[in-house]
Tab-separated table of C-alpha atoms in Angstrom:
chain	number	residue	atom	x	y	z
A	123	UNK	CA	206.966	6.029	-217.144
A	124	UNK	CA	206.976	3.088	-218.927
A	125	UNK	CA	207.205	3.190	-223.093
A	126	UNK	CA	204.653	2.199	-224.884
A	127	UNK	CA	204.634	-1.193	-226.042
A	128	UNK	CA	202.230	-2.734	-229.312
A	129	UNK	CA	200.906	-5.658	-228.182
A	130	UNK	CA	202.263	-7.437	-231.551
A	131	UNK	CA	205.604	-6.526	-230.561
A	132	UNK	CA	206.209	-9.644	-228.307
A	133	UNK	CA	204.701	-12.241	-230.715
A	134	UNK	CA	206.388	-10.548	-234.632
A	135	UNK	CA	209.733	-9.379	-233.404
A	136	UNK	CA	212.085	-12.547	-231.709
A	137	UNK	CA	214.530	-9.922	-230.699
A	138	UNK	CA	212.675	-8.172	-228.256
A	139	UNK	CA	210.927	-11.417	-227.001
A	140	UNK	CA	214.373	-12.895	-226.538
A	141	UNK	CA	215.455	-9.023	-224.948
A	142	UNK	CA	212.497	-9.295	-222.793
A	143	UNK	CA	212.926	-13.019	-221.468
A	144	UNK	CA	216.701	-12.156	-220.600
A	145	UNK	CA	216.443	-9.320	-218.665
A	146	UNK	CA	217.201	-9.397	-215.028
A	147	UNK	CA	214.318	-7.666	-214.525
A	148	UNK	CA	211.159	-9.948	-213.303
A	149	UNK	CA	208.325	-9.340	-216.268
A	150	UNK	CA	204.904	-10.683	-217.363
A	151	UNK	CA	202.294	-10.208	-219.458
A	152	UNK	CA	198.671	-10.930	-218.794
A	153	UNK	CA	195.090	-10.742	-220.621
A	154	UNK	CA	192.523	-8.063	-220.716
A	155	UNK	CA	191.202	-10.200	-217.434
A	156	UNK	CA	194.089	-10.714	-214.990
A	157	UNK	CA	195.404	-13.802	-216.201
A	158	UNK	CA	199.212	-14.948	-216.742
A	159	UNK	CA	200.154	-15.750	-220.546
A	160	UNK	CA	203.593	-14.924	-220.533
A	161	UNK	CA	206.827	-14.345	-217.886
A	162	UNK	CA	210.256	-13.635	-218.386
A	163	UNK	CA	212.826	-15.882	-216.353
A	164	UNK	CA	213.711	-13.557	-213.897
A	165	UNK	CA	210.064	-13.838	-212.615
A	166	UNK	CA	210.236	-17.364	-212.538
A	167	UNK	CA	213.136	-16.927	-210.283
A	168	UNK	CA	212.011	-14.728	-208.311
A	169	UNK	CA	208.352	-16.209	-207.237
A	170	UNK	CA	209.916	-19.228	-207.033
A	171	UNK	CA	207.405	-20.997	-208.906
A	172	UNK	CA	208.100	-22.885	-212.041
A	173	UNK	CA	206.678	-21.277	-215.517
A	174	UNK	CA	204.047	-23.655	-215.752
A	175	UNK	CA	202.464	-23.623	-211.998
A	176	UNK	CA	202.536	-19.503	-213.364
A	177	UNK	CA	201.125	-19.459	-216.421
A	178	UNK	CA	197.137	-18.807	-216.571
A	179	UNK	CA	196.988	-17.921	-212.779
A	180	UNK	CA	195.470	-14.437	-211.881
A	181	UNK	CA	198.586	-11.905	-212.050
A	182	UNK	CA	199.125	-10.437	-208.665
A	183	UNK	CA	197.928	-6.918	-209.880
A	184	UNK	CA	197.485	-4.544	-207.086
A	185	UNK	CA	197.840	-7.354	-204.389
A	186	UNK	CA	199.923	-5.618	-202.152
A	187	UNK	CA	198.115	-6.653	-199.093
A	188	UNK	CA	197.521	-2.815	-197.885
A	189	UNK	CA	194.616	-1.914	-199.779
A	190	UNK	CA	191.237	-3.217	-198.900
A	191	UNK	CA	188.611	-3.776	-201.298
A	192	UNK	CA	187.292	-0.468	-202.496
A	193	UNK	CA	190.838	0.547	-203.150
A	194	UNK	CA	191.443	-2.429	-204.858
A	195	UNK	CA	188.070	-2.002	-206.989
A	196	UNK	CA	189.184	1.695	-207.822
A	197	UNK	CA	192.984	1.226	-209.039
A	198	UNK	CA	191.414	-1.680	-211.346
A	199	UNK	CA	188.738	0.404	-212.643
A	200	UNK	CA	192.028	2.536	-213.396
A	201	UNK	CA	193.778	0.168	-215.290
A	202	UNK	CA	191.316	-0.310	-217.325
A	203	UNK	CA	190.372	3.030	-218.292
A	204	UNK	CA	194.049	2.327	-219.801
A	205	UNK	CA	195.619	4.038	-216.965
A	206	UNK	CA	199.275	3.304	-216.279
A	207	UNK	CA	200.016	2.213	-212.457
A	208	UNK	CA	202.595	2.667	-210.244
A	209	UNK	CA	202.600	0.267	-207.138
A	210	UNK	CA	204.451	-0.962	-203.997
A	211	UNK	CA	203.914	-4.435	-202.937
A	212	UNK	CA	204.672	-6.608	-200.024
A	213	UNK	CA	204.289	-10.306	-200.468
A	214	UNK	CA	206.088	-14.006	-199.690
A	215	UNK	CA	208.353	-16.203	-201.673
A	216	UNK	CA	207.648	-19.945	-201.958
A	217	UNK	CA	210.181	-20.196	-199.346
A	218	UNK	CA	208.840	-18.157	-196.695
A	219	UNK	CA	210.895	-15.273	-197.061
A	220	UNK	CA	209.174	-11.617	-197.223
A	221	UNK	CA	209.720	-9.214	-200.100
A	222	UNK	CA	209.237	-5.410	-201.327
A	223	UNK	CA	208.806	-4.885	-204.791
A	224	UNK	CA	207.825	-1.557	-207.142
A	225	UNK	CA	205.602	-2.840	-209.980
A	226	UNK	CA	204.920	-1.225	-212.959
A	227	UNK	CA	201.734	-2.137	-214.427
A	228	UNK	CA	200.905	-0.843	-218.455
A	229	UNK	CA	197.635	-1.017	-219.902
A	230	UNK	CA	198.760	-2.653	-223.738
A	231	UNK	CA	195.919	-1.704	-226.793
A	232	UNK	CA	195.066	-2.843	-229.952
A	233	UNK	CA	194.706	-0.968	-233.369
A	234	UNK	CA	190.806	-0.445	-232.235
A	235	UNK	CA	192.294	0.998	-228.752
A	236	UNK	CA	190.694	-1.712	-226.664
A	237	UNK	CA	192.931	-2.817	-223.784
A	238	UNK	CA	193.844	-6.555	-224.507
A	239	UNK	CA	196.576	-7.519	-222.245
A	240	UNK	CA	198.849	-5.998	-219.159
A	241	UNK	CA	202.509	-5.747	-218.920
A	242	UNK	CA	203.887	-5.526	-215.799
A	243	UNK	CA	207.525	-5.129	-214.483
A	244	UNK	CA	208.961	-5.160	-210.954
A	245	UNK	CA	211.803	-4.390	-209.128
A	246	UNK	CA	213.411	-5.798	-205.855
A	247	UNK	CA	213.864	-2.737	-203.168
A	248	UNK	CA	213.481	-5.411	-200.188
A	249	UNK	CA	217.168	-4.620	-198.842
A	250	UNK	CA	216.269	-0.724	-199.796
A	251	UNK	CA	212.627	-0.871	-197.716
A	252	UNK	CA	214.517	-2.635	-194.687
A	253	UNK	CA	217.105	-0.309	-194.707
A	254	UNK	CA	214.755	2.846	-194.548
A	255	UNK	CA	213.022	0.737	-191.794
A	256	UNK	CA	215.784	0.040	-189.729
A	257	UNK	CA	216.541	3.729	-190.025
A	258	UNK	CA	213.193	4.719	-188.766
A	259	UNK	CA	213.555	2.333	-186.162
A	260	UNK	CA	216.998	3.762	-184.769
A	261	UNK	CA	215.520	7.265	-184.872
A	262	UNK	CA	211.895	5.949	-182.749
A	263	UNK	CA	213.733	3.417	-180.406
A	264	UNK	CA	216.545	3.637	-177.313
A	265	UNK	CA	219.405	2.049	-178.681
A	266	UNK	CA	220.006	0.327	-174.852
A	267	UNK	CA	216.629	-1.107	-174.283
A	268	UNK	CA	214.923	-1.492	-177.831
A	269	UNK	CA	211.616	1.172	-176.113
A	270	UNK	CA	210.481	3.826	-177.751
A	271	UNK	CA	212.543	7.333	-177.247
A	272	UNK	CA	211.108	10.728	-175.410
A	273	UNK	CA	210.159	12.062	-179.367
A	274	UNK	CA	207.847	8.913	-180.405
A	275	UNK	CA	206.238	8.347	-177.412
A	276	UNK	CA	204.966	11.876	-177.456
A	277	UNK	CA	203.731	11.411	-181.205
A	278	UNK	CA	201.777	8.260	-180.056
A	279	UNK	CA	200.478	9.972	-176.367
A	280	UNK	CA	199.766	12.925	-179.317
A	281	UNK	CA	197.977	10.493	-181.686
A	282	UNK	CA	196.279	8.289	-178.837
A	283	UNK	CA	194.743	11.285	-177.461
A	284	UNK	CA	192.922	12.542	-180.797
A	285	UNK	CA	191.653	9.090	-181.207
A	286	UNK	CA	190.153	9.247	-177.674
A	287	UNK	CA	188.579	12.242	-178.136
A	288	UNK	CA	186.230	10.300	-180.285
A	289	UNK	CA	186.025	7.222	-177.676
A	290	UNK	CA	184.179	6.726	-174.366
A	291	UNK	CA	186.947	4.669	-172.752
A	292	UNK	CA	190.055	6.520	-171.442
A	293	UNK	CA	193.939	6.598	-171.449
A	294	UNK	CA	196.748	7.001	-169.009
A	295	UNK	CA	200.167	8.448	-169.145
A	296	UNK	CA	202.456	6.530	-166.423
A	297	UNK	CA	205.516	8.061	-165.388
A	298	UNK	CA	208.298	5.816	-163.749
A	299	UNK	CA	211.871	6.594	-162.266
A	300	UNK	CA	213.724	3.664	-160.413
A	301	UNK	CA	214.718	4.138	-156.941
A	302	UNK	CA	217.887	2.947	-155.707
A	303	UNK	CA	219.738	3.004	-159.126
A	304	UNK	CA	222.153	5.072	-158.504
A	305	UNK	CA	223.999	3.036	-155.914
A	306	UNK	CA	223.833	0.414	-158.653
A	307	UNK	CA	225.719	2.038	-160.833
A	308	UNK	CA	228.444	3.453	-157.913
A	309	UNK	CA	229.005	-0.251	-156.513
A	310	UNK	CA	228.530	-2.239	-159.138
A	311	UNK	CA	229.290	-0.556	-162.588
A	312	UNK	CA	227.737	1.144	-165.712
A	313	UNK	CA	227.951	-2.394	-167.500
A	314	UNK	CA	225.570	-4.018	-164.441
A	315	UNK	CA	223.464	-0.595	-164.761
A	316	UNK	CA	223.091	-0.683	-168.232
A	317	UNK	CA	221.915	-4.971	-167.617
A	318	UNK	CA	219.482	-3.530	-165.130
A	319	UNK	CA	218.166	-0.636	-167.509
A	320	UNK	CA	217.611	-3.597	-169.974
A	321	UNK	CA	215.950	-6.298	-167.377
A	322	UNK	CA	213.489	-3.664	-166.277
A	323	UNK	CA	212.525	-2.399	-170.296
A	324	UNK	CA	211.951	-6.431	-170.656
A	325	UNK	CA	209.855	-6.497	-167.693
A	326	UNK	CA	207.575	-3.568	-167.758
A	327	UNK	CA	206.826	-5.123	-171.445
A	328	UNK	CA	205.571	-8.345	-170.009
A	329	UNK	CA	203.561	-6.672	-167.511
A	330	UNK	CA	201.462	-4.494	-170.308
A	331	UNK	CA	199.019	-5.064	-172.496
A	332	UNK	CA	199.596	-5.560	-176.308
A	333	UNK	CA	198.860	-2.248	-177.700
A	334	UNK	CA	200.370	0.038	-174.982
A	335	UNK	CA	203.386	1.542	-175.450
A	336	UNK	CA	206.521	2.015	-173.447
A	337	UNK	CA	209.537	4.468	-173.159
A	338	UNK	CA	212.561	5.060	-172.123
A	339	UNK	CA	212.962	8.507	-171.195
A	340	UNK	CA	216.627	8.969	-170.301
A	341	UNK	CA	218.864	7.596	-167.532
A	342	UNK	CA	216.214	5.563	-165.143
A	343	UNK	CA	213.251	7.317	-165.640
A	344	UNK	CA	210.379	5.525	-168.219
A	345	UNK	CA	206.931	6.186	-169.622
A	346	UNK	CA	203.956	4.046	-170.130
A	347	UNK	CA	201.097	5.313	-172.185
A	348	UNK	CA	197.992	2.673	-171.463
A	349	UNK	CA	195.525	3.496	-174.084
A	350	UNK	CA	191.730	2.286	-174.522
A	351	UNK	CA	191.064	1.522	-170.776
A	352	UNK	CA	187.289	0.947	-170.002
A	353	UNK	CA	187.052	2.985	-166.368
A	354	UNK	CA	190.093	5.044	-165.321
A	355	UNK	CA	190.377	2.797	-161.914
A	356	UNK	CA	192.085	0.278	-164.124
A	357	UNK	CA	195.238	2.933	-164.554
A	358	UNK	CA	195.877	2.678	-160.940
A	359	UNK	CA	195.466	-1.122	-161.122
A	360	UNK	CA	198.115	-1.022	-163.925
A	361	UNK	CA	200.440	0.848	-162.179
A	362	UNK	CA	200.516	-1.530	-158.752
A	363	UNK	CA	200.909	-4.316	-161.448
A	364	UNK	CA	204.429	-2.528	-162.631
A	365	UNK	CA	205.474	-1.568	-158.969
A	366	UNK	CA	205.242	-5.397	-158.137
A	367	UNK	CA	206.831	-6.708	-161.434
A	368	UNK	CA	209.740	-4.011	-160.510
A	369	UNK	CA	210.069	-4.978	-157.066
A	370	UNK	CA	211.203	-8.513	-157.635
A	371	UNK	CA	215.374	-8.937	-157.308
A	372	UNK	CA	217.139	-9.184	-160.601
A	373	UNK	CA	219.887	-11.588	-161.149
A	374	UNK	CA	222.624	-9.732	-163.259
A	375	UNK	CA	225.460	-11.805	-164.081
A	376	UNK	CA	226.611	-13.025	-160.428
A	377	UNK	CA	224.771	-10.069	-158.381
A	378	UNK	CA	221.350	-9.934	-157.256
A	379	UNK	CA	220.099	-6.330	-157.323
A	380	UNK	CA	216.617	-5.443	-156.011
A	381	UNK	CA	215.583	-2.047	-156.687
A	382	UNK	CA	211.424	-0.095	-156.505
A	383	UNK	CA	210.514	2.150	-158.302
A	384	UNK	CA	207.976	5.736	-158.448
A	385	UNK	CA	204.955	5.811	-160.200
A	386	UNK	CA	203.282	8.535	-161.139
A	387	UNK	CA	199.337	8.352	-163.472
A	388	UNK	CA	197.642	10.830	-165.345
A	389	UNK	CA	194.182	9.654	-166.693
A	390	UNK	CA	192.950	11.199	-169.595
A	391	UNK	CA	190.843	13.896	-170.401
A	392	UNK	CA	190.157	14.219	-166.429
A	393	UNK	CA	193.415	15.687	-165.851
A	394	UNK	CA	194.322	17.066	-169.170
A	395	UNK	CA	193.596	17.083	-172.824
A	396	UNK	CA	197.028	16.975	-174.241
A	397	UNK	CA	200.449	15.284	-174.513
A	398	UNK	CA	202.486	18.163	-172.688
A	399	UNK	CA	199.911	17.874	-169.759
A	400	UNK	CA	199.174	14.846	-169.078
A	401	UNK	CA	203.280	13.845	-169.218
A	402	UNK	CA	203.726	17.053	-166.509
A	403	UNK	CA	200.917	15.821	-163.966
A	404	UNK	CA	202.501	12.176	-164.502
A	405	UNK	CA	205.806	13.361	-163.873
A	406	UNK	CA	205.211	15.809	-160.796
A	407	UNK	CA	202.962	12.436	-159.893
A	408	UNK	CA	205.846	10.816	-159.586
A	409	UNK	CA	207.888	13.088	-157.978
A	410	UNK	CA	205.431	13.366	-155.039
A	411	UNK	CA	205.739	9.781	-154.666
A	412	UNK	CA	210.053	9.866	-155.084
A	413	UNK	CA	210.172	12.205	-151.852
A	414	UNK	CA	207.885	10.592	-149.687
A	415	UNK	CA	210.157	7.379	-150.036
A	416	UNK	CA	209.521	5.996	-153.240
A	417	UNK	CA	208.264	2.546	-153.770
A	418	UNK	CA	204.543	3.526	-154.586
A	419	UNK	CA	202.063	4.683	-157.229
A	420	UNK	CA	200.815	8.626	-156.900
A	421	UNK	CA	197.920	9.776	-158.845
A	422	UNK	CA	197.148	13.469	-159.858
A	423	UNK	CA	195.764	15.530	-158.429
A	424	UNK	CA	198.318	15.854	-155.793
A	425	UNK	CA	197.143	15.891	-152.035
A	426	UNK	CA	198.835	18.923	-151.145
A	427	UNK	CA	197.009	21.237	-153.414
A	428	UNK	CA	199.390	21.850	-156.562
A	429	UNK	CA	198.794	22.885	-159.404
């Protein structure tokens, strides 16, 4: 928590305006109504703006470009009940670049306890927030292909389905294993299998919709969740649209390799209500599909009567 700081300290006592301009730390004061009086010259270096384009603009209070209005409205209404505030924001320099900042906003009073000015502080944690981010990332994401792993797609099948249970349109788990891989892998290397893995990730994202997801599963085997379809038809449409993309020959440094693939759908909530479910009907889908040949799409239920 920030000390408490009279608001006559800046203007009667040079030392601590000089201790206060100095510091690496970017610092500014503003009125009782938002606006910029006063900033230290690390802000000024950090906004990239000069002191003068600064001073008597609004003070990016709260501005953190995550809260909409009525949380906006609400931490104000804070501030000036002389509440201290405690904030993350996300914002651009002149220059383009993006930045992550903590900012520290205190409430300063007068002798009569009215609130005539604002102090705020912040410090940098860009590097420290892209960091934690790129940590995230490696634990969500297959390091070959850049997809999402087994564990987050199931959190977003998980999360897609309880928002769907409050929609009339439906979703569809897609279940995918490559035929012919294997003998790619025998004849031609791990390297080449690995640049196929990779080709195919690429192309099954061109061939979805922004907004559905897409997994790598392990080895050659993938998942596709397509969420907020209008009729459940359009799953099976979907699919075929993969199965063709996937069918085309890949050129892989000099070799052209032409694989298919097996497709097994699960539509949601006709064939099941949950993650663990609608991922086993997809799979077995699939596998119905991977023994009569491969190279199709197989929706549940299965013809031959299991369960």
């Amino acid at each position: 928590m920030l000390p408490f700081i009279p608001t006559q300290a800046v203007a009667q006592q040079p030392l601590l305006a000089k201790a206060l301009a100095a510091t690496g730390t970017p610092a500014l004061l503003a009125d009782a109504h938002g606006k910029i009086i006063w900033v230290n010259h690390a802000f000024v270096a950090f906004s990239g703006d000069a002191e003068h384009e600064l001073l008597g603009r609004q003070a990016p209070i709260l501005r953190d470009g995550k809260r909409d209005s009525s949380d906006y409205a609400r931490a104000w209404r804070a501030l000036q009940r002389g509440h201290e505030l405690h904030n993350e924001v996300i914002g651009a320099h002149r220059n383009g670049s993006r930045y992550t900042v903590e900012e520290f906003i205190t409430p300063l009073f007068d002798d009569d306890g009215v609130i005539t000015h604002f102090f705020v502080i912040r410090h940098d944690i860009t590097q420290r927030t892209q960091h934690s981010e790129h940590i995230q990332h490696l634990a969500d994401h297959d390091d070959l292909t850049g997809l999402l792993n087994r564990s987050k797609f199931r959190k977003e099948l998980a999360s897609a389905i309880g928002h769907a249970r409050h929609s009339p349109r439906t979703l569809a788990t897609l279940f995918i294993d490559l035929d012919h891989f294997k003998p790619v892998n025998d004849q031609l290397g791990h390297d080449v299998g690995d640049l196929l893995l990779a080709a195919v990730a690429h192309r099954l994202r061109n061939a979805v919709r922004t907004g559905d997801h897409i997994a790598r599963f392990g080895g050659d085997e993938f998942a596709v969740l397509l969420i907020d379809l209008p009729e459940a038809s359009m799953a099976e449409a979907l699919a075929a649209k993969l199965l063709a993309a996937l069918s085309r020959p890949f050129t892989l440094q000099s070799h052209r390799v032409t694989i298919s693939a097996s497709i097994g759908v699960a539509i949601h909530p006709r064939d099941g209500q949950d993650a663990r479910t609608l991922l086993l009907k997809a799979d077995r889908s699939m596998y119905r599909i991977k023994h009569s040949g491969g190279n199709g799409v197989g929706l549940w239920p299965l013809s031959n009567g299991a369960k």
